[in-house]
C-alpha positions as protocol buffer text, in pm:
chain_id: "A"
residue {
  index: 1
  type: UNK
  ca { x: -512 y: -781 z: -725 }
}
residue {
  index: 2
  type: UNK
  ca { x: -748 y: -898 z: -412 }
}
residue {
  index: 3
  type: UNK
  ca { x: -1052 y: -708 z: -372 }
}
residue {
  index: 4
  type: UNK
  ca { x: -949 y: -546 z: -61 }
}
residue {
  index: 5
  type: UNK
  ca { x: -717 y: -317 z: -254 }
}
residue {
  index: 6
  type: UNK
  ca { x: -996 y: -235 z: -456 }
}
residue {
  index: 7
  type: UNK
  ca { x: -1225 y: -189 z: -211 }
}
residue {
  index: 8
  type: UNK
  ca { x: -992 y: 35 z: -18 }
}
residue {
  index: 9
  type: UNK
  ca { x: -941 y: 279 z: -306 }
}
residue {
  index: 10
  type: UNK
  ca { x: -1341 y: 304 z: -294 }
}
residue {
  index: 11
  type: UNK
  ca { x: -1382 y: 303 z: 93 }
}
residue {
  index: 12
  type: UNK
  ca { x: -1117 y: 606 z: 16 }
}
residue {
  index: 13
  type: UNK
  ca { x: -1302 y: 818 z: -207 }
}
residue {
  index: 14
  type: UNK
  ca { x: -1677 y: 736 z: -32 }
}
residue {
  index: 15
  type: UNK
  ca { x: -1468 y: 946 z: 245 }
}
residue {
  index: 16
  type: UNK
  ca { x: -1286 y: 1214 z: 116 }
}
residue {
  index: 17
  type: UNK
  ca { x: -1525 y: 1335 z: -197 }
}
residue {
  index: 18
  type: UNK
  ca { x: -1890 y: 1097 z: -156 }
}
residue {
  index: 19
  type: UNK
  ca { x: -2059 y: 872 z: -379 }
}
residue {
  index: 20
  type: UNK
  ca { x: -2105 y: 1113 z: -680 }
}
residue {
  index: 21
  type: UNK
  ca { x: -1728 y: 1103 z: -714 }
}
residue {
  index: 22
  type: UNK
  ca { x: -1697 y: 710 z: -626 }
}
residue {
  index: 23
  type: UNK
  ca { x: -1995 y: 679 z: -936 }
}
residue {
  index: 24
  type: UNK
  ca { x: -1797 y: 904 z: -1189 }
}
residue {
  index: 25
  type: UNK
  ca { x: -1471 y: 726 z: -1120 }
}
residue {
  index: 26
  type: UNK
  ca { x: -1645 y: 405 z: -1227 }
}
residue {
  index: 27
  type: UNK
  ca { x: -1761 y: 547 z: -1518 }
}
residue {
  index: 28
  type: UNK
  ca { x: -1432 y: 686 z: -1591 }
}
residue {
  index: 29
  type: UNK
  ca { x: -1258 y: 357 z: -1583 }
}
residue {
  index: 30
  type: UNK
  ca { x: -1543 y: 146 z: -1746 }
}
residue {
  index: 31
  type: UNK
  ca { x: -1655 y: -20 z: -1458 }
}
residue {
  index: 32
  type: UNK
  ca { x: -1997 y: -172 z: -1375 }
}
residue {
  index: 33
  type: UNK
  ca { x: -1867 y: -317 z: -1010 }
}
residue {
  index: 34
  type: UNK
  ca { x: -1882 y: -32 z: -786 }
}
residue {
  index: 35
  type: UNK
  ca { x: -1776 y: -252 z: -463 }
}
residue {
  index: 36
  type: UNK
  ca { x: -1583 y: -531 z: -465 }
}
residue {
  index: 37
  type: UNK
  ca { x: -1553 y: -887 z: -210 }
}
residue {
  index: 38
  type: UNK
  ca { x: -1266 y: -795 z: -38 }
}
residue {
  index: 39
  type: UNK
  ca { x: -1176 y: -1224 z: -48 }
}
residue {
  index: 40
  type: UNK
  ca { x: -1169 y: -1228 z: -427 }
}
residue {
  index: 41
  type: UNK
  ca { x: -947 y: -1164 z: -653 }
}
residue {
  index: 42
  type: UNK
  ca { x: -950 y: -909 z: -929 }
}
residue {
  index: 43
  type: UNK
  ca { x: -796 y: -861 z: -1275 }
}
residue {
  index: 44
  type: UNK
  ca { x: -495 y: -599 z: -1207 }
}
residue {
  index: 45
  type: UNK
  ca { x: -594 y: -390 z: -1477 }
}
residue {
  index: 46
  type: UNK
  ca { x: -916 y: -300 z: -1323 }
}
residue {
  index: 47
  type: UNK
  ca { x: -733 y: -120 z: -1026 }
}
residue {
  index: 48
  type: UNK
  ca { x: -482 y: 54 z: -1284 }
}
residue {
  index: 49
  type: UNK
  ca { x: -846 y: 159 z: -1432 }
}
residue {
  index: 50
  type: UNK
  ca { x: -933 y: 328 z: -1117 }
}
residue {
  index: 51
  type: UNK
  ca { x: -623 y: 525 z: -1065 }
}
residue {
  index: 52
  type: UNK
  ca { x: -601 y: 639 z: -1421 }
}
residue {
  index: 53
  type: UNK
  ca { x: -958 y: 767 z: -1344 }
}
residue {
  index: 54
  type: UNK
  ca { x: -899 y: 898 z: -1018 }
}
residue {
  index: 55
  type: UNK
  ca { x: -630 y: 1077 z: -1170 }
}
residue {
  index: 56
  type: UNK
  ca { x: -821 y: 1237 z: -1431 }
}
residue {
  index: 57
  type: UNK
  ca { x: -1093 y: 1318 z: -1130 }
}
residue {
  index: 58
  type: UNK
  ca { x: -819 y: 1491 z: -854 }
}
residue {
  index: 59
  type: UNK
  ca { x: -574 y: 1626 z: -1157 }
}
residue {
  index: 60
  type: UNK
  ca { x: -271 y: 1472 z: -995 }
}
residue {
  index: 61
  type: UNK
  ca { x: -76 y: 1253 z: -1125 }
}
residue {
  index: 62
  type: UNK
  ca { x: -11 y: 858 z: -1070 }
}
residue {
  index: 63
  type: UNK
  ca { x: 279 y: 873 z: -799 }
}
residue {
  index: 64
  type: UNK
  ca { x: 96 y: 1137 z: -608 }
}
residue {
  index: 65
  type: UNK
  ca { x: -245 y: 909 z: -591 }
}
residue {
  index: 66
  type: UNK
  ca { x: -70 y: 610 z: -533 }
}
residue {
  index: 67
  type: UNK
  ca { x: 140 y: 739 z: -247 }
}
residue {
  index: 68
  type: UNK
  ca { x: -152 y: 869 z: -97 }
}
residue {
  index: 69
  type: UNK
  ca { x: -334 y: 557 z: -99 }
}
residue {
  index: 70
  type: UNK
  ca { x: -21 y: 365 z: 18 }
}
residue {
  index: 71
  type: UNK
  ca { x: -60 y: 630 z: 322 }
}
residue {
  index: 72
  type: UNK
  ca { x: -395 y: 489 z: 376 }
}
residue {
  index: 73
  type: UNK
  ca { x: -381 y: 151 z: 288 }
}
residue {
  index: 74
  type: UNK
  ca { x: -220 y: 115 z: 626 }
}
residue {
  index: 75
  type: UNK
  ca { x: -510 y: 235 z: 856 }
}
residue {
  index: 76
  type: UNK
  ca { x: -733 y: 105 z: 601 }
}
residue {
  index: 77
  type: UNK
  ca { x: -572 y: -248 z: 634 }
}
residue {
  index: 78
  type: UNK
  ca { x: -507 y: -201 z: 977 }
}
residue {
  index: 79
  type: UNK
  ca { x: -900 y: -164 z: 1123 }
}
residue {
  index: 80
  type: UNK
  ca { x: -967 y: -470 z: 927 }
}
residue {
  index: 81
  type: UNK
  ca { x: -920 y: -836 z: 1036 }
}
residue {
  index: 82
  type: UNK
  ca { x: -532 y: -807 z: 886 }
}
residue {
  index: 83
  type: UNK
  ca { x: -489 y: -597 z: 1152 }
}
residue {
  index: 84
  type: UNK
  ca { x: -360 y: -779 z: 1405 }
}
residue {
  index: 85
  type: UNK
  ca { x: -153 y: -953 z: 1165 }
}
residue {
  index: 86
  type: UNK
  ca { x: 11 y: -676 z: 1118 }
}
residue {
  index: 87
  type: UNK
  ca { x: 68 y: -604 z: 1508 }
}
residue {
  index: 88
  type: UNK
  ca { x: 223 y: -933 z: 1535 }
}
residue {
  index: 89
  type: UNK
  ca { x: 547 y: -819 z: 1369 }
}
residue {
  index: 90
  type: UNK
  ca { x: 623 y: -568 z: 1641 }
}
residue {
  index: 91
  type: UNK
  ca { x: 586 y: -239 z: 1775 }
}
residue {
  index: 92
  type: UNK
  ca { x: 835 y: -27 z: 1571 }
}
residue {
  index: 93
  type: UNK
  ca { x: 849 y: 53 z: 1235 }
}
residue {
  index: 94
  type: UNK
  ca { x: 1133 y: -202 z: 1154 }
}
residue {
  index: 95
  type: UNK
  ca { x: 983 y: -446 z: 1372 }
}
residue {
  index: 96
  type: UNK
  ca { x: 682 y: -439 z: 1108 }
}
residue {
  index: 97
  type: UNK
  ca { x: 848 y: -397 z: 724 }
}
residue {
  index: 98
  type: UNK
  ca { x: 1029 y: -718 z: 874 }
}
residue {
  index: 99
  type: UNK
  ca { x: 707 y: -878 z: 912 }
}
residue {
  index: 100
  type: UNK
  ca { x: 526 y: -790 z: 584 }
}
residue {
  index: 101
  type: UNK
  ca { x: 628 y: -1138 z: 435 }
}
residue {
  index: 102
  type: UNK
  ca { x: 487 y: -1329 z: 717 }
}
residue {
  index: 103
  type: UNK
  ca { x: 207 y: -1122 z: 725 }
}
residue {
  index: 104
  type: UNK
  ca { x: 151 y: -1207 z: 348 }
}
residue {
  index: 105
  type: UNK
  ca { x: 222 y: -1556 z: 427 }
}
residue {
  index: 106
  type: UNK
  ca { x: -46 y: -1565 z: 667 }
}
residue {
  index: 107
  type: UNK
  ca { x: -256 y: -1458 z: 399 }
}
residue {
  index: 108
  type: UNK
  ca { x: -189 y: -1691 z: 175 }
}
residue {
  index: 109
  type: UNK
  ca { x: -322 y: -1957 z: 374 }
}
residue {
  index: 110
  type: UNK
  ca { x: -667 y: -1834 z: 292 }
}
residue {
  index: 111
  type: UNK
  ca { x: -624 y: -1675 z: -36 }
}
residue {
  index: 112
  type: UNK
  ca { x: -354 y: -1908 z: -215 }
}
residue {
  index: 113
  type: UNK
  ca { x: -436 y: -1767 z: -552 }
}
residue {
  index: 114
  type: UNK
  ca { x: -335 y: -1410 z: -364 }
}
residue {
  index: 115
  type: UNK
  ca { x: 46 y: -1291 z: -615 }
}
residue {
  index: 116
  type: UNK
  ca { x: 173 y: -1084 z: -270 }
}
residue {
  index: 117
  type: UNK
  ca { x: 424 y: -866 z: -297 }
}
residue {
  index: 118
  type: UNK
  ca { x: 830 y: -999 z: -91 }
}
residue {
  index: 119
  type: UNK
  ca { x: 998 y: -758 z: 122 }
}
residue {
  index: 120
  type: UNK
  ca { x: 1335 y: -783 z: 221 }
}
residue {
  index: 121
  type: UNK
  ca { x: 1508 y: -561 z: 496 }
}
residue {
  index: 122
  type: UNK
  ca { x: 1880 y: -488 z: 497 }
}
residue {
  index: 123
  type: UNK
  ca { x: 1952 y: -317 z: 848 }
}
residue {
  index: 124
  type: UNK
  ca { x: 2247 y: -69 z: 815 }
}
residue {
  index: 125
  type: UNK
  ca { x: 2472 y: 32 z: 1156 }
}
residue {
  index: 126
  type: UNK
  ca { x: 2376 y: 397 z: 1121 }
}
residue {
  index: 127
  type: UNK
  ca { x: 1997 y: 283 z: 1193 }
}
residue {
  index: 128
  type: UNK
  ca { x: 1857 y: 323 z: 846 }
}
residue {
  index: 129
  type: UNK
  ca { x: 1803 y: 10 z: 612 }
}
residue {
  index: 130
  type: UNK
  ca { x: 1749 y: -107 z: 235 }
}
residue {
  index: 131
  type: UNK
  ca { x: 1431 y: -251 z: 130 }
}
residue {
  index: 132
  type: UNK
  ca { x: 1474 y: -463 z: -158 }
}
residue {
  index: 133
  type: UNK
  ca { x: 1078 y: -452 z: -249 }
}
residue {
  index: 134
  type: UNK
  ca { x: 964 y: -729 z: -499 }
}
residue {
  index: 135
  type: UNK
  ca { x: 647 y: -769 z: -716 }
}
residue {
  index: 136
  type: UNK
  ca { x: 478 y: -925 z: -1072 }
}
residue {
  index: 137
  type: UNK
  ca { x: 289 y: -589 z: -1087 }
}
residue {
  index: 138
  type: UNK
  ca { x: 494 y: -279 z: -1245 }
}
residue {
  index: 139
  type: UNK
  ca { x: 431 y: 146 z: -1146 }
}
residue {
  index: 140
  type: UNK
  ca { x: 282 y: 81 z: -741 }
}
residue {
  index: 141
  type: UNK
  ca { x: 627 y: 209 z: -639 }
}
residue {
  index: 142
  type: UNK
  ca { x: 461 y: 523 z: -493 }
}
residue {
  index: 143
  type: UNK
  ca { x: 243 y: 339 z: -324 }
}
residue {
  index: 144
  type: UNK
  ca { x: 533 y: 148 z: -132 }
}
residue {
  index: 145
  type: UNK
  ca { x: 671 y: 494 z: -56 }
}
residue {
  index: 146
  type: UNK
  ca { x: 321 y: 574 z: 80 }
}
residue {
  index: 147
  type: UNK
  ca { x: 268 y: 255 z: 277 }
}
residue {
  index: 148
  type: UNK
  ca { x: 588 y: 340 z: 448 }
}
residue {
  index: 149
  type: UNK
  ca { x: 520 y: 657 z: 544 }
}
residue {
  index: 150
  type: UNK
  ca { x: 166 y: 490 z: 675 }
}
residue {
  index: 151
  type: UNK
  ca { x: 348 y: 247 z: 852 }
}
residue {
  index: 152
  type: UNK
  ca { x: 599 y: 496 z: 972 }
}
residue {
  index: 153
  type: UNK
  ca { x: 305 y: 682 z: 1125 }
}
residue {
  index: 154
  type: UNK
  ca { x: 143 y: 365 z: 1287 }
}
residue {
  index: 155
  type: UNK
  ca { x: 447 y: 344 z: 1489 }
}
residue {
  index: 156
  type: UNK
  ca { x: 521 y: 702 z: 1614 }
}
residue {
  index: 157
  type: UNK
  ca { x: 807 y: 732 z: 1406 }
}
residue {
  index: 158
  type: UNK
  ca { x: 925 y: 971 z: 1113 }
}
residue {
  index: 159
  type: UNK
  ca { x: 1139 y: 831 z: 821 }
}
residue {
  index: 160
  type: UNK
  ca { x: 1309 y: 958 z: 498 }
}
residue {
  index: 161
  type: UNK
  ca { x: 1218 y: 766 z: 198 }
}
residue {
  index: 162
  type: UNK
  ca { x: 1482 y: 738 z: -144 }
}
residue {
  index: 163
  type: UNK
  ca { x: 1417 y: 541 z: -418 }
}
residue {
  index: 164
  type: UNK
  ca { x: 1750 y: 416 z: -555 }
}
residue {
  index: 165
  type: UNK
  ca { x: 1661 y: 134 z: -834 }
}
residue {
  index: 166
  type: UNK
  ca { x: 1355 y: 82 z: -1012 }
}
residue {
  index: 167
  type: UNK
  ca { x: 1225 y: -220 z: -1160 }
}
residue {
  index: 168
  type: UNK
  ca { x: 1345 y: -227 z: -1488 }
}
residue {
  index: 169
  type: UNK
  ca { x: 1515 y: -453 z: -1818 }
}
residue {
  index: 170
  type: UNK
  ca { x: 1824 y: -429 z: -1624 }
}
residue {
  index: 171
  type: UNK
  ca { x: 1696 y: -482 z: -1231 }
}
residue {
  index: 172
  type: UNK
  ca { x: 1456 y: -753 z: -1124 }
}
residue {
  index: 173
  type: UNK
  ca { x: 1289 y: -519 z: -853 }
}
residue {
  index: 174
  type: UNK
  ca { x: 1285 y: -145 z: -650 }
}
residue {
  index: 175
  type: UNK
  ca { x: 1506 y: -77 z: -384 }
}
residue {
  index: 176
  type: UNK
  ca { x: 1426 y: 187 z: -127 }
}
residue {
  index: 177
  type: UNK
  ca { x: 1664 y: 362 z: 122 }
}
residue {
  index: 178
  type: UNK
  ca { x: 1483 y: 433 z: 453 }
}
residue {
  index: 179
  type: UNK
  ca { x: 1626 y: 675 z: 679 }
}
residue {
  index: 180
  type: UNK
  ca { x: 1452 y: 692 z: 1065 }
}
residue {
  index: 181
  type: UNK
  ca { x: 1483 y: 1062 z: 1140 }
}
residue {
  index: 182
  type: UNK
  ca { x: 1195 y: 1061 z: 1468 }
}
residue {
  index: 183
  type: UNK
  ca { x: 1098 y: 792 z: 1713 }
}
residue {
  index: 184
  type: UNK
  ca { x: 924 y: 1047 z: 1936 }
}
residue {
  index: 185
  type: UNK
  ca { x: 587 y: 1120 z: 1717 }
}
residue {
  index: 186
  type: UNK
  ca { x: 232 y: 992 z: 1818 }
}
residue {
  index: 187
  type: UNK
  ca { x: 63 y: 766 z: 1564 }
}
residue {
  index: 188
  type: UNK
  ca { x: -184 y: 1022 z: 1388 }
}
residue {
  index: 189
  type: UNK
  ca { x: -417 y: 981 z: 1080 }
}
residue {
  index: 190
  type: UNK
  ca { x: -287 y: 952 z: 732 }
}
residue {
  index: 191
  type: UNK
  ca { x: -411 y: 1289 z: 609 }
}
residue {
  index: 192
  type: UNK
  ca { x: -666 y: 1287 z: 288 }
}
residue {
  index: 193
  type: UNK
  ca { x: -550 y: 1447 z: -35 }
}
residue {
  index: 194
  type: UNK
  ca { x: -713 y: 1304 z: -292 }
}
């Protein structure tokens, strides 16, 4: 995982619940590091570490913290210098899942030892579409489902999120059905919750 996940998650809880928190998560998960270089790259298991302990810290369980990063990931990612990556794709919240991989791509050039997660839209008559969502890492589902909901937000819009295959023995990666329900919504803040 690249340290700017990492970093986000403890940009998050410096936030929402302060550096007592931020020190006892650490703890929790075994760490010594208590920021990270958002350029490097970082054993995975170390950021499964800190959501098992933030888990243990709010009382909620994985999807819940996950999603809620994913929610804040976006702003997160957003004020930093991948920000304008991301405006490149578009405006609208199609406009920028369809630019995810290029976004990554972009990436890449700087970080090439950066494992990026593919995202592939399926556009549907009716206005909603299929994202086919593909990764090496297993369980940051929720966080998807988060991120899209961030995203969602970014662009003014509301959407309905269904998970309808998971990553599994029998199914190489998770597909998500995204309905647009509201185009009409200012961007606001991805609300804290954990």
């Amino acid at each position: 995982m690249y340290g700017m996940v990492n970093e986000g998650i403890r940009t998050f809880i410096l936030d929402n619940h302060g550096p007592e928190a931020w020190q006892s998560i650490c703890e929790t998960a075994g760490l010594e590091e208590l920021e990270f270089e958002r350029m490097s790259s970082y054993d995975d298991a170390i950021t499964y570490k800190l959501v098992g302990a933030i888990c243990s810290f709010t009382g909620l369980p994985a999807s819940d913290v996950l999603s809620i990063f994913g929610k804040y990931w976006v702003e997160y990612a957003g004020a930093s210098h991948f920000g304008n990556l991301m405006r490149l794709a578009g405006n609208s919240f199609i406009e920028q899942l369809k630019g995810l991989d290029d976004m990554h791509d972009r990436i890449l050039l700087s970080m090439p030892h950066l494992k990026p997660p593919s995202f592939e839209v399926d556009q549907k008559e009716d206005g909603s579409c299929i994202l086919h969502y593909y990764s090496d890492r297993d369980g940051l589902a929720p966080m998807v489902i988060g991120l899209l909901h961030g995203l969602a937000k970014e662009t003014g819009e509301s959407i309905e999120v269904n998970q309808v295959a998971v990553k599994s023995e029998q199914a190489d990666h998770d597909i998500f059905e995204i309905r647009i329900l509201d185009t009409a919504l200012k961007p606001m803040r991805p609300e804290a919750g954990i």
